[in-house]
Short mmCIF file of C-alpha atoms in Angstrom, two decimals:
data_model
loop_
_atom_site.label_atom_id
_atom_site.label_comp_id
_atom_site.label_asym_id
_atom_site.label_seq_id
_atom_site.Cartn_x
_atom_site.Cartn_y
_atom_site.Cartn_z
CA UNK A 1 104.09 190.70 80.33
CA UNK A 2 101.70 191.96 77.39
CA UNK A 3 102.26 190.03 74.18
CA UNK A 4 103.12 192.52 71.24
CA UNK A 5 102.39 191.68 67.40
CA UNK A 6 103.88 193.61 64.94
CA UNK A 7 102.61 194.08 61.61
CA UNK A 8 103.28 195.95 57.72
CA UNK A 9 106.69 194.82 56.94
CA UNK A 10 107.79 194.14 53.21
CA UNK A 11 109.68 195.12 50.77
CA UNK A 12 109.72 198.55 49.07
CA UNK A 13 111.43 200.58 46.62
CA UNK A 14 113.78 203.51 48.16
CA UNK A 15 111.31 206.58 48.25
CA UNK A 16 108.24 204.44 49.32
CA UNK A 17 106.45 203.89 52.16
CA UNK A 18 105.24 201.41 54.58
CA UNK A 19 103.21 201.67 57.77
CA UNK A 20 103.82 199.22 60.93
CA UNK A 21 101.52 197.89 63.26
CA UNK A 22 101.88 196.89 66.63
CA UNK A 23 99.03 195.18 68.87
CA UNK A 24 98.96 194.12 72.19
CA UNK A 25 96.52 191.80 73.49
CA UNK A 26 95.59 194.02 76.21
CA UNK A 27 96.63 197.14 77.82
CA UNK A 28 98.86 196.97 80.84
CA UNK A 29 98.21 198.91 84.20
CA UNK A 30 100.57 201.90 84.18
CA UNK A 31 101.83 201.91 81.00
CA UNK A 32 103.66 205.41 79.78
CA UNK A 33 105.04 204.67 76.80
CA UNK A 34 105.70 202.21 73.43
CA UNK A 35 108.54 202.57 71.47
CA UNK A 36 109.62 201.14 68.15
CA UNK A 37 113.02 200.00 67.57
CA UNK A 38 115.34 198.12 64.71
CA UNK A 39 117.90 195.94 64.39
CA UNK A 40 120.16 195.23 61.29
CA UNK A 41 122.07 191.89 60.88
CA UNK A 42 125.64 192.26 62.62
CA UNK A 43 124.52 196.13 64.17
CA UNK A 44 123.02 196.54 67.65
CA UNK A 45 119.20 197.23 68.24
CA UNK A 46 118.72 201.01 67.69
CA UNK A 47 115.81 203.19 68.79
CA UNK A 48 113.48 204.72 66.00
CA UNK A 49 110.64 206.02 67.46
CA UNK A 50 108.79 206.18 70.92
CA UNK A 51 105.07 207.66 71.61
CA UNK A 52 103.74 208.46 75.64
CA UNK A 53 100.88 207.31 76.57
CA UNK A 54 99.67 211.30 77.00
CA UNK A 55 100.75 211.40 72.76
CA UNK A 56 104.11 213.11 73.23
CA UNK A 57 106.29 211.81 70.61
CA UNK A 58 110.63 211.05 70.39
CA UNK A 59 112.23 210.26 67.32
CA UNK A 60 115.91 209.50 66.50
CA UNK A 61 117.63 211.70 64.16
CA UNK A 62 117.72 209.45 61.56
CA UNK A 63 114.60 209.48 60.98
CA UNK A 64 113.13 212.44 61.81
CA UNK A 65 111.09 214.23 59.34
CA UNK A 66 110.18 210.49 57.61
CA UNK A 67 109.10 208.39 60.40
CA UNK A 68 105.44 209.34 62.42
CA UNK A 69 104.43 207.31 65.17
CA UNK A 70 100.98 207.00 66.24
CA UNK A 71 98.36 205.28 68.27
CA UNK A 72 94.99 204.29 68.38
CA UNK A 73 94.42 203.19 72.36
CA UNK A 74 91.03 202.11 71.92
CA UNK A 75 92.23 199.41 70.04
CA UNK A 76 95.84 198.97 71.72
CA UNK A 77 97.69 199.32 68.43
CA UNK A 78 100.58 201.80 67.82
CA UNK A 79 101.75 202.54 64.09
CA UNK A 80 105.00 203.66 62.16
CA UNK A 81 104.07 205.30 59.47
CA UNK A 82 107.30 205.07 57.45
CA UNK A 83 107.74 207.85 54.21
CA UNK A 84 110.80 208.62 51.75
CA UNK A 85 112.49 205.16 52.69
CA UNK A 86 116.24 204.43 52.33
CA UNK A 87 118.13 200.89 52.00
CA UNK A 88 119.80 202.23 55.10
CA UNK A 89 116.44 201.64 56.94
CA UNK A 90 116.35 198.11 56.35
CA UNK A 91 115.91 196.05 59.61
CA UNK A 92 113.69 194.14 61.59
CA UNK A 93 111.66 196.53 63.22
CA UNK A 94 110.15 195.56 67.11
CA UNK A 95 107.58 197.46 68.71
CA UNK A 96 108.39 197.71 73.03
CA UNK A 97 106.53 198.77 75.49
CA UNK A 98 108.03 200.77 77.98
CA UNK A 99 108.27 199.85 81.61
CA UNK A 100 106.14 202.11 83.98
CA UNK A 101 108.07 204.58 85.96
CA UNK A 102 111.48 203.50 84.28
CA UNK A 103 114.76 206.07 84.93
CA UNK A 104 116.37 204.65 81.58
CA UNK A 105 115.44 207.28 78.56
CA UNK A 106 112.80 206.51 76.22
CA UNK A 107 115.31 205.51 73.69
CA UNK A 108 117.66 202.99 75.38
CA UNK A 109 115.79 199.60 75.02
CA UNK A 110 116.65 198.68 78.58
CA UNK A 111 113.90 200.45 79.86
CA UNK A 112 111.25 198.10 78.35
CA UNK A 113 109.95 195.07 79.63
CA UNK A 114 107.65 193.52 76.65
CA UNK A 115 109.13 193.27 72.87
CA UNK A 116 107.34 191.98 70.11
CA UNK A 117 108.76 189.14 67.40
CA UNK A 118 109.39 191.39 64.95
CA UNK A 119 108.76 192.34 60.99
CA UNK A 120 111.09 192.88 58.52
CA UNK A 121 111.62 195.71 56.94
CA UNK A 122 113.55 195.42 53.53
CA UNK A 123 114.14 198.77 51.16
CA UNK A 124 115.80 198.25 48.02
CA UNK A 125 117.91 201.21 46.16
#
């Protein structure tokens, strides 16, 4: 278990921007990959954005061509830089890291084992 903090959330205009945060209190052995996720009120928790350890990157369609995911491992944080925002993006956002070694895809949240609290995420039209 690595605790995950997740950071940047607000409100915005639609158009604007926001960038996430997400840091762990320490690394974890094996770790491949983190993802970032979202969850409206009443939907099911959707994938966003995921980033392997090696700095491949995985986005959903939705956002592709908005959303960049990043990280900075020397100081265990990963980042959503979030551009052009829509009301439809408005969730509370989780940052996961992925379990080591996991057969589930990158974007079903099954395959990780540590999730953050959360940080809202509200765009206005």
């Amino acid at each position: 278990q690595v605790q995950l903090v997740e950071s940047g959330g607000g409100l915005v205009q639609a158009g604007g921007s926001l960038r996430l945060s997400c840091a762990a209190a320490r690394r974890t052995f094996s770790i491949d990959a983190m993802g970032w996720f979202r969850q409206a009120p009443g939907q099911e928790r959707e994938f966003v954005a995921a980033i392997r350890w090696s700095g491949g990157t995985y986005y959903a369609d939705t956002v592709k061509g908005r959303f960049t995911i990043s990280r900075d491992n020397a100081k265990n944080t990963v980042y959503l830089q979030m551009n052009n925002l829509k009301p439809e993006d408005t969730a509370a956002y989780y940052c996961a890291k992925h379990q080591a070694r996991s057969s589930w895809s990158l974007s079903s949240p099954t395959g990780y084992d540590s999730w953050g609290q959360g940080t809202q995420v509200t765009v206005s039209s």
